[in-house]
Coordinates of C-alpha atoms in Angstrom, one line a residue:
X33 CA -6.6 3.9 -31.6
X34 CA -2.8 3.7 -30.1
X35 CA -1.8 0.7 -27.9
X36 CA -1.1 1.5 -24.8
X37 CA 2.5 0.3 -24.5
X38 CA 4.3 -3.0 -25.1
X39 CA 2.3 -6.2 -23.5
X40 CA -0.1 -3.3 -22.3
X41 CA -3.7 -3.7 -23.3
X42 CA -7.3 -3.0 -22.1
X43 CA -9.6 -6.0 -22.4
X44 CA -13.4 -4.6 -22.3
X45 CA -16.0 -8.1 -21.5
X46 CA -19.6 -7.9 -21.4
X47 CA -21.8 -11.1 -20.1
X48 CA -21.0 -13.6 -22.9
X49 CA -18.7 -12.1 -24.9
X50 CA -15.4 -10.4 -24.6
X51 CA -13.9 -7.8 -26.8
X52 CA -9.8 -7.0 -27.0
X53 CA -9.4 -3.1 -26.7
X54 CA -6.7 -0.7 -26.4
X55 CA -5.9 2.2 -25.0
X56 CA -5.2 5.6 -26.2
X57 CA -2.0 5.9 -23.6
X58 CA 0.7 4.7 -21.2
X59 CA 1.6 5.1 -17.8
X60 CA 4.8 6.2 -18.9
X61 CA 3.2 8.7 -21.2
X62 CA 1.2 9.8 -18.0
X63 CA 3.9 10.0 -16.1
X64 CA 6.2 12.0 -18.5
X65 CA 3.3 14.8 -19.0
X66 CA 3.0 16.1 -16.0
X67 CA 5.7 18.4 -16.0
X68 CA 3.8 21.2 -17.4
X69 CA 1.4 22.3 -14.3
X70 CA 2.6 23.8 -11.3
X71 CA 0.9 24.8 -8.2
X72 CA 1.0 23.5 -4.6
X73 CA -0.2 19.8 -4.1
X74 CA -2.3 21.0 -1.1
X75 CA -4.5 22.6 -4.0
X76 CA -5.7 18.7 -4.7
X77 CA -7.6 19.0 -2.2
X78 CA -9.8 21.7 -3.7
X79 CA -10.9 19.6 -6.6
X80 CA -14.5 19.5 -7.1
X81 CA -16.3 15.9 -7.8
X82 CA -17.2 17.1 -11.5
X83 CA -13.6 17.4 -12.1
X84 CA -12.3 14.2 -10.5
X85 CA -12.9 12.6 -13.9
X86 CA -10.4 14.6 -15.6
X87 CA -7.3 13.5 -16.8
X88 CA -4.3 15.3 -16.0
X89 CA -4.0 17.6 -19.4
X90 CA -3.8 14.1 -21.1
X91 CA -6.4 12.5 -23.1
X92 CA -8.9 9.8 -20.6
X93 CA -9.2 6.7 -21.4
X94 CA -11.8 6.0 -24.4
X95 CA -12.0 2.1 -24.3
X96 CA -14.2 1.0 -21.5
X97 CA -17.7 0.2 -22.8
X98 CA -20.5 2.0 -20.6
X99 CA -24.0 0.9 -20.2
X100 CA -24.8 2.8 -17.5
X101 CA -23.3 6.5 -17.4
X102 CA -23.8 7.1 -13.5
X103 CA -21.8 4.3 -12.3
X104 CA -19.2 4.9 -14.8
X105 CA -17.6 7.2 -18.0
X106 CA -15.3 8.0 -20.8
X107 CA -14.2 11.1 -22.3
X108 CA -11.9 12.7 -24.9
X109 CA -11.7 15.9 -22.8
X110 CA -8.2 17.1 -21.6
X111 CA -8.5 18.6 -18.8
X112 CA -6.4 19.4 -15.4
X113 CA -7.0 17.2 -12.3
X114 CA -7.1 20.3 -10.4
X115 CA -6.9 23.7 -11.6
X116 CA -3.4 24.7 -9.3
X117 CA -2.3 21.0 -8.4
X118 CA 0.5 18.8 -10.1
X119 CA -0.2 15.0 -9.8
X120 CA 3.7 14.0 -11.0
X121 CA 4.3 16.0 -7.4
X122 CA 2.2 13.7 -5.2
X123 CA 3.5 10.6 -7.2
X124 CA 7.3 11.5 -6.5
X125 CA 6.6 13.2 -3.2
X126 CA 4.4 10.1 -2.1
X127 CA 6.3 8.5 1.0
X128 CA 8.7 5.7 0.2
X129 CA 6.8 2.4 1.3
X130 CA 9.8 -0.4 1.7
X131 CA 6.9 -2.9 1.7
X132 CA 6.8 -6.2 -0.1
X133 CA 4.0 -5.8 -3.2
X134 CA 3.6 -1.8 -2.8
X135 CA 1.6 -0.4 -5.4
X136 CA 3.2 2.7 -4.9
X137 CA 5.3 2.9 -8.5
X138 CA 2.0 1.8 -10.5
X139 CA -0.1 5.0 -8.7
X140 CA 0.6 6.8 -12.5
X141 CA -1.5 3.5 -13.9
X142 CA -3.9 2.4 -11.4
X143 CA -5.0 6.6 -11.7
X144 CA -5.3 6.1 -15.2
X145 CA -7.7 3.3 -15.2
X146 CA -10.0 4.6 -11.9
X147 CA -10.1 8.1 -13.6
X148 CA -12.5 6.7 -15.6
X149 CA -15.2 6.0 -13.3
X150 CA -17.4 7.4 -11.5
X151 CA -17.5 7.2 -7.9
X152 CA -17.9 9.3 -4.9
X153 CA -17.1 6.5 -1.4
X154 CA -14.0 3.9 -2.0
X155 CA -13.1 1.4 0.1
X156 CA -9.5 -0.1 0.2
X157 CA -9.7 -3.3 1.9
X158 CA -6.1 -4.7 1.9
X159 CA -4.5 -1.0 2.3
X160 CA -1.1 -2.0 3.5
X161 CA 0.7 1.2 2.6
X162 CA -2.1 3.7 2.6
X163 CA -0.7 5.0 -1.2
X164 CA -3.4 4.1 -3.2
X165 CA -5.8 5.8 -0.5
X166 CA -3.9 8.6 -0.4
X167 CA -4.5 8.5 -4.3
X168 CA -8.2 8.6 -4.1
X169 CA -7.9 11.3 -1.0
X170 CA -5.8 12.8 -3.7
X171 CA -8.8 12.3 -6.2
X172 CA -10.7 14.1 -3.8
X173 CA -12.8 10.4 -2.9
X174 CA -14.2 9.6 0.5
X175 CA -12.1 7.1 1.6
X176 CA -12.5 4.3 4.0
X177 CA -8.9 2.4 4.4
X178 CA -8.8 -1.1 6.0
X179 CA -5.8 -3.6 6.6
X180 CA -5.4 -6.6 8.4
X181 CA -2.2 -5.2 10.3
X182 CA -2.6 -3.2 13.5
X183 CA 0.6 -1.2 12.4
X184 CA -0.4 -0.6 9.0
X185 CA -3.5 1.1 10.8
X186 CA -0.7 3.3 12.4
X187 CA 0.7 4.0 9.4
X188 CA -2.3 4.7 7.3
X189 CA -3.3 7.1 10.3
X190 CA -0.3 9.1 9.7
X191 CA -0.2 8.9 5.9
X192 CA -3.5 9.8 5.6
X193 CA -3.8 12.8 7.6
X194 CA -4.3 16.8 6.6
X195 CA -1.1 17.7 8.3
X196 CA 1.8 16.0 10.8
X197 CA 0.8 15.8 14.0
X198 CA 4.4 16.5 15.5
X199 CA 7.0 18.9 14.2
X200 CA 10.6 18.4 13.4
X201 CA 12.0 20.3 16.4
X202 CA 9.5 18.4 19.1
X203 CA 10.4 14.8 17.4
X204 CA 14.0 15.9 17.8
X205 CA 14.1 16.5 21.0
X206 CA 12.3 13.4 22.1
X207 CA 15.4 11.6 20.2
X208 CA 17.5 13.5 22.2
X209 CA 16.0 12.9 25.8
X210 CA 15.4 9.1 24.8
X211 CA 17.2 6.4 26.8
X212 CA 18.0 2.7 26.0
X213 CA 16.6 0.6 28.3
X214 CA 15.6 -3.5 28.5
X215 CA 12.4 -4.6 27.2
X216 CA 10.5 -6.6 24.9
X217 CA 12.6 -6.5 22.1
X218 CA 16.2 -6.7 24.2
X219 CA 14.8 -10.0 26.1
X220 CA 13.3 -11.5 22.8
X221 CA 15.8 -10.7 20.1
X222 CA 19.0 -10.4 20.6
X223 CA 21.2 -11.2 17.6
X224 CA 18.0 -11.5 15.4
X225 CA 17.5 -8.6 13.7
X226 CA 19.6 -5.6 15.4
X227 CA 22.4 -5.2 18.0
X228 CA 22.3 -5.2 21.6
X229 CA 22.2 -1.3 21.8
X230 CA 20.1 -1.2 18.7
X231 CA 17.3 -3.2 20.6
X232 CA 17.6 -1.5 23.7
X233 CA 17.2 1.8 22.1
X234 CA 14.0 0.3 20.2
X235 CA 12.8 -0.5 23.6
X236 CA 14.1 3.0 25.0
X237 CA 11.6 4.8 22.3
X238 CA 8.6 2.3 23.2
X239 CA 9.0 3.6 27.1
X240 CA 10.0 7.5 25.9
X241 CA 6.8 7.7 24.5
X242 CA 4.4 5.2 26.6
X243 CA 5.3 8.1 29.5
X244 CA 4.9 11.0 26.8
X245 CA 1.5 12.8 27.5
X246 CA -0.2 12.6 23.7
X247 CA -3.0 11.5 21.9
X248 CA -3.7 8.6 19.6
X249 CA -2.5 10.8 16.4
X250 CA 1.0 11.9 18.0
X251 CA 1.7 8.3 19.2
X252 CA 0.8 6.8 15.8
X253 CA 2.8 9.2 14.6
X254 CA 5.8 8.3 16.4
X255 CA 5.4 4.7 15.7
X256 CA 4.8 5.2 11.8
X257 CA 8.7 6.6 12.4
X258 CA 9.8 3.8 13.7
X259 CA 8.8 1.4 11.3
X260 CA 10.4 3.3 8.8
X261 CA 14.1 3.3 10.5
X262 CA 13.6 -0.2 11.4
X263 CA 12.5 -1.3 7.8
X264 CA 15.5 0.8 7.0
X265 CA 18.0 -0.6 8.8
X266 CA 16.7 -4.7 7.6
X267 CA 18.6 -6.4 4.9
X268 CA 15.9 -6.7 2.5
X269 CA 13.5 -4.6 4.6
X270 CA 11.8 -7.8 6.0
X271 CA 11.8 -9.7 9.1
X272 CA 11.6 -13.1 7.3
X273 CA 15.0 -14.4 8.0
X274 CA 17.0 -14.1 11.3
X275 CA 20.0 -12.8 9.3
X276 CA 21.5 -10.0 11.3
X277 CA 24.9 -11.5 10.4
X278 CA 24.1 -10.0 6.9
X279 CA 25.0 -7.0 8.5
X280 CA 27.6 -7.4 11.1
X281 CA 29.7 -10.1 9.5
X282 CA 33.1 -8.6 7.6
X283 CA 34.1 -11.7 5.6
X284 CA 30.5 -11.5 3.6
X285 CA 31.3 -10.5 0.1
X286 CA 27.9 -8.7 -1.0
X287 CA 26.3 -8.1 -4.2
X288 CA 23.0 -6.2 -2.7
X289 CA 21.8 -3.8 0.1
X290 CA 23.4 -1.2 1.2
X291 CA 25.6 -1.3 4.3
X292 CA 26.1 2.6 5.2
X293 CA 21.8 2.8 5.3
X294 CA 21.3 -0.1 8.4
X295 CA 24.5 0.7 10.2
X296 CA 22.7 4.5 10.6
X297 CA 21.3 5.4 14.0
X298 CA 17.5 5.2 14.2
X299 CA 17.7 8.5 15.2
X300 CA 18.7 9.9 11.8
X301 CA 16.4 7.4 9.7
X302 CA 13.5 8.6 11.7
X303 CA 14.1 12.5 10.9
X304 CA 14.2 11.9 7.5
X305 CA 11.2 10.0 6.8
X306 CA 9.5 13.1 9.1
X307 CA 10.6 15.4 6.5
X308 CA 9.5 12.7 3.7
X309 CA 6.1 12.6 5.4
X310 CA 5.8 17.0 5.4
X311 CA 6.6 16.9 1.8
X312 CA 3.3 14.2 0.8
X313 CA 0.4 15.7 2.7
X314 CA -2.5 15.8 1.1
X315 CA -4.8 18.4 1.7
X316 CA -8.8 17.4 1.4
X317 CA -12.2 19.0 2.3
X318 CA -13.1 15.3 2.6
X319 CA -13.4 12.6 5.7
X320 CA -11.4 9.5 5.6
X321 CA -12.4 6.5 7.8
X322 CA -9.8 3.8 9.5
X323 CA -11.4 0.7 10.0
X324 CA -9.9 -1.4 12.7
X325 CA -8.0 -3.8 11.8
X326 CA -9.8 -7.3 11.1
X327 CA -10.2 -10.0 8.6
X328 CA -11.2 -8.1 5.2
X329 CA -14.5 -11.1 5.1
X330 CA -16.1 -8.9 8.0
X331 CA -15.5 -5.5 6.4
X332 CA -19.1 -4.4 5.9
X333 CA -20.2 -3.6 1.7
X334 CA -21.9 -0.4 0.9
X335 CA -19.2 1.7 -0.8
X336 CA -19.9 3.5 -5.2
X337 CA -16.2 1.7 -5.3
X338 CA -14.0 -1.3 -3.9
X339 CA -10.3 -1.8 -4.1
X340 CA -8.7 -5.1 -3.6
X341 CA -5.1 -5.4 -3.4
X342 CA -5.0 -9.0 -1.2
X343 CA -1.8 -11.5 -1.2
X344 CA -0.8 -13.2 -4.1
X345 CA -1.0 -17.1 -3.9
X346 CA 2.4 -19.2 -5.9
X347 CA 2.0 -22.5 -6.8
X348 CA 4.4 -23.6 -4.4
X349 CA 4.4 -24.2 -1.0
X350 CA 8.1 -22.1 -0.7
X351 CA 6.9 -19.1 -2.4
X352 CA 3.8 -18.9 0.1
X353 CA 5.7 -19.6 3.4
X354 CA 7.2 -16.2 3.8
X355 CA 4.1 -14.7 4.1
X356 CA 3.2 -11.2 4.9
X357 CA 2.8 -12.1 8.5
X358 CA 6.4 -13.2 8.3
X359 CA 7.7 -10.4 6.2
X360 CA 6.0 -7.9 9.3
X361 CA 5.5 -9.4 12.2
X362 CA 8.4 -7.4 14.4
X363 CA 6.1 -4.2 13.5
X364 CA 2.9 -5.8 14.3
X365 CA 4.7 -6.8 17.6
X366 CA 6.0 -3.1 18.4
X367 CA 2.1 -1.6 17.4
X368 CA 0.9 -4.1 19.9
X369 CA 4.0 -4.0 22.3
X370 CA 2.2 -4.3 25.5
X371 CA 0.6 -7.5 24.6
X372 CA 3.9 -8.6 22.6
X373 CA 5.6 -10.7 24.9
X374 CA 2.8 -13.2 25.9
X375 CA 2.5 -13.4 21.6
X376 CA 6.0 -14.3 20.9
X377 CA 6.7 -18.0 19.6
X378 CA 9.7 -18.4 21.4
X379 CA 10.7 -22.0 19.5
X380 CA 10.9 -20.1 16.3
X381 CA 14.5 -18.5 15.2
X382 CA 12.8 -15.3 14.0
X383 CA 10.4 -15.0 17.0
X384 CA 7.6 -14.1 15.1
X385 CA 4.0 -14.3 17.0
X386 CA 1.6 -16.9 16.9
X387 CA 0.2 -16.4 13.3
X388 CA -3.9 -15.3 13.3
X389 CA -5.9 -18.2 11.4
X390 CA -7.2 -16.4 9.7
X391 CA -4.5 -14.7 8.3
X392 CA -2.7 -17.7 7.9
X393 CA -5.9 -18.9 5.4
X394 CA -5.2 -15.5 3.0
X395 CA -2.0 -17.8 2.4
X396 CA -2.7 -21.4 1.8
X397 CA -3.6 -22.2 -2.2
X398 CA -6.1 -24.6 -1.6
X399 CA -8.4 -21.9 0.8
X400 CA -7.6 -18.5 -1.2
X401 CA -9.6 -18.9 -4.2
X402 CA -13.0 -19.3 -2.2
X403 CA -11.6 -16.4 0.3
X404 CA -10.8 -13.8 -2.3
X405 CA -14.5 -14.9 -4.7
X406 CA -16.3 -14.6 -1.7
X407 CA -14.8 -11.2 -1.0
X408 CA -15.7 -10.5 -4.6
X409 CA -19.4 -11.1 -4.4
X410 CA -19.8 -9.6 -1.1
X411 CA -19.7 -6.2 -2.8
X412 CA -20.9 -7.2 -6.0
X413 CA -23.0 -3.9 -6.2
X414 CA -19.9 -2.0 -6.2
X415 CA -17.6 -1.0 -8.7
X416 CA -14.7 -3.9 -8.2
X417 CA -11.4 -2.9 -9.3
X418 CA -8.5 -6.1 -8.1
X419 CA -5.0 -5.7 -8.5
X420 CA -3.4 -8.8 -9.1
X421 CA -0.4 -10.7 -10.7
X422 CA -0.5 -13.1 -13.8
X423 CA 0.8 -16.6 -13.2
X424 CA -0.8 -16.5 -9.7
X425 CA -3.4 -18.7 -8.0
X426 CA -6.0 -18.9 -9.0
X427 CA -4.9 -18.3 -12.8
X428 CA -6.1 -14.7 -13.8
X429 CA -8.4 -16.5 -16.9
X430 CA -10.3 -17.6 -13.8
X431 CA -11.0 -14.5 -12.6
X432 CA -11.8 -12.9 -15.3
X433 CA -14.7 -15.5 -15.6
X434 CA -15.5 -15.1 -12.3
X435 CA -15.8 -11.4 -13.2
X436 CA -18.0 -12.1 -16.0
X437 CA -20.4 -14.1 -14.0
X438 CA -21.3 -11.4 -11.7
X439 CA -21.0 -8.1 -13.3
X440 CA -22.3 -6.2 -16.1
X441 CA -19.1 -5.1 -17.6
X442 CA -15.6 -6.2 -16.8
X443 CA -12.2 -5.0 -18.1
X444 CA -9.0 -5.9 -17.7
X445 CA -5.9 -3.3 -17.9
X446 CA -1.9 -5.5 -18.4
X447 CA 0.9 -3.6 -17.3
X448 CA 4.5 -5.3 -17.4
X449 CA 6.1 -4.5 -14.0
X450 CA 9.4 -5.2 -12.6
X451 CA 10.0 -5.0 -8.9
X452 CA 13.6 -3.6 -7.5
X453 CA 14.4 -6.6 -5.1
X454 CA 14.2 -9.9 -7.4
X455 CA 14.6 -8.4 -10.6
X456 CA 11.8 -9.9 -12.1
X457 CA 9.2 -8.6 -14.1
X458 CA 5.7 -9.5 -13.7
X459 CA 2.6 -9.0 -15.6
X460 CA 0.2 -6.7 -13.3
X461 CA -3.6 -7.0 -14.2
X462 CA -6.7 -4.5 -13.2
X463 CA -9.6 -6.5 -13.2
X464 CA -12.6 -3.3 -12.7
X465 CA -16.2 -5.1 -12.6
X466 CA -19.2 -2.7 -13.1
X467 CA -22.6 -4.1 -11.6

């Protein structure tokens, strides 16, 4: 059988042994084959569940070892994933994230390995960016998102739905009318993260549409917008640092970011991720569910399929300190803005909000291993499948013993992976634990 691809390989483990596999293909491989369909990607939603096994024209995945045939299944068939869709469409049209960790450019991948199974319900526990529900919506997949983030809620709202709630010409001319004004962000953060008039007109957009006359799905809507043009406009696309002199400074030779994208006006950054967002709907016969945001530990189990995509822990205290509470907390503050000001720690440079404990305990080394086991077991009678990173704590051998220990079959999937802002490559793992 052909290897997958360079430092790619399948690992298939059953209780007390384990067995090195490969695979028959490579993301890349997947990726590069889709050019041949055509058809609308609102026709995804028409697959039927017999067909949501099928590969994309491309031979499935042959190497997982099956006990049980209703749970999950490998096949040599080539077939389409839907008779008039193109999956290389949704996976270029998907919306472009800007978050820290997105699975977004390993959709090709974690499709290939989930093809295999058979599921009907999936839960995505850690959601962040809504793409890899918006995979499984795409899969045709009840899907139940979840995300510790209030605004990530918002945004999975939006990304999620059968159609945008506002059109182009309505969102325009609420740009138009709007009017900076002071508020939360002008009193908090002034030379933090934007200019005086750039926080005033963030402020200006909460008030334009507080007064607005909408429902829950217009103003998530508007909000998921705004995220966008203010992770736009952030060196970095983070809210770590209080380092708007990256920006505004003109003796700063710089070697990254791009100084023409966050001196645009929100206004224009917010159009064109409306247009982004009419391009990646997803059409589906199929209910989706938005849990409210929580601690994933009291997300309820009962789902054929679990995803986990939580933090990853480094070994050193620097590498966890910025973590995704500080990468986001300006967009948690502006879902929440209400409430924001009585949040704010004002003794902190980047004025970030008192941190929740127990989001702070997803963080710290010495608690995460029990956390993300415990997580684990929890919904041990589902199909597991965690995304995670070699070199990570706990070590990935771990896991995969952990794995062992409670489910019938385990695999592993590697994938080398190298993400746009440090350079670096990483070794991406799929751990996927049938009970």
């Amino acid at each position: 059988m052909p290897s997958l691809q360079a430092g790619c390989t399948v690992r298939t483990l059953q209780r007390g042994r384990t067995v090195t596999r490969s695979n028959g293909f490579s993301a890349e491989t997947l990726q590069g084959s889709f050019g041949h369909l055509h058809g609308p990607l609102d026709a995804i939603g028409s697959i039927q569940r017999n067909d949501a096994l099928s590969t994309i024209g491309l031979t499935k995945l042959s190497s997982l070892v099956i006990r049980d045939s209703s749970r999950a299944t490998a096949s040599t068939d080539s077939r389409h994933f839907a008779d008039n869709a193109v999956i290389d469409r949704f996976l270029k049209q998907t919306p472009v994230t800007r978050y820290y960790g997105s699975k977004r450019k390993l959709l090709a991948w974690i499709y290939e390995v989930t093809s295999t199974l058979s599921f009907d319900t999936v839960l995505d526990l850690f959601g962040g960016t809504a793409s890899v529900s918006l995979l499984f919506k795409a899969m045709s997949k009840k899907v139940s998102y979840h995300d510790g983030f209030t605004f990530n809620a918002d945004v999975a709202h939006t990304i999620l739905s059968d159609n945008v709630a506002l059109d182009e010409t309505w969102v325009a001319g609420f740009l138009e009318r709007l009017r900076p004004c002071d508020g939360v962000v002008a009193a908090n953060f002034d030379g933090i993260y934007y200019t005086v008039e750039e926080n005033r007109w963030i402020d200006g957009f909460m008030a334009a549409q507080s007064a607005q006359t909408l429902g829950d799905r217009e103003r998530q809507l508007l909000r998921y917008l705004l995220y966008q043009a203010c992770l736009k406009k952030r060196p970095f696309n983070l809210f770590h640092r209080a380092n708007l002199s990256i920006r505004t400074r003109t003796d700063v030779q710089r070697s990254f970011g791009n100084l023409t994208t966050w001196n645009k006006p929100f206004e224009v950054h917010i159009l064109a991720s409306l247009r982004e967002l009419q391009k990646a709907l997803v059409m589906s016969p199929r209910s989706h569910e938005i849990i409210p945001s929580t601690n994933a530990q009291e997300v309820a189990p009962g789902y054929d399929l679990v995803y986990l995509d939580p933090p990853y822990v480094g070994h050193s205290s620097a590498q966890n300190r910025d973590n995704y509470w500080m990468k986001y907390h300006f967009l948690e503050g502006l879902s929440r803005y209400n409430e924001w000001d009585g949040l704010i720690d004002r003794k902190a440079n980047t004025r970030h909000m008192r941190e929740p404990a127990w989001m702070r305990d997803w963080s710290d080394k010495k608690l995460f291993k029990d956390l993300l086991f415990s997580t684990i077991v929890r919904h041990r009678e589902s199909i597991v499948v965690l995304s995670y990173v070699a070199d990570s704590v706990p070590h990935h051998q771990e896991i995969e013993s952990y794995f062992r220990s409670i489910f019938s079959e385990v695999s592993m999937f590697h994938k080398s992976h190298r993400y746009a802002l440090s350079g670096k490559e990483k070794n991406e793992i799929l751990f996927v634990g049938i009970p």
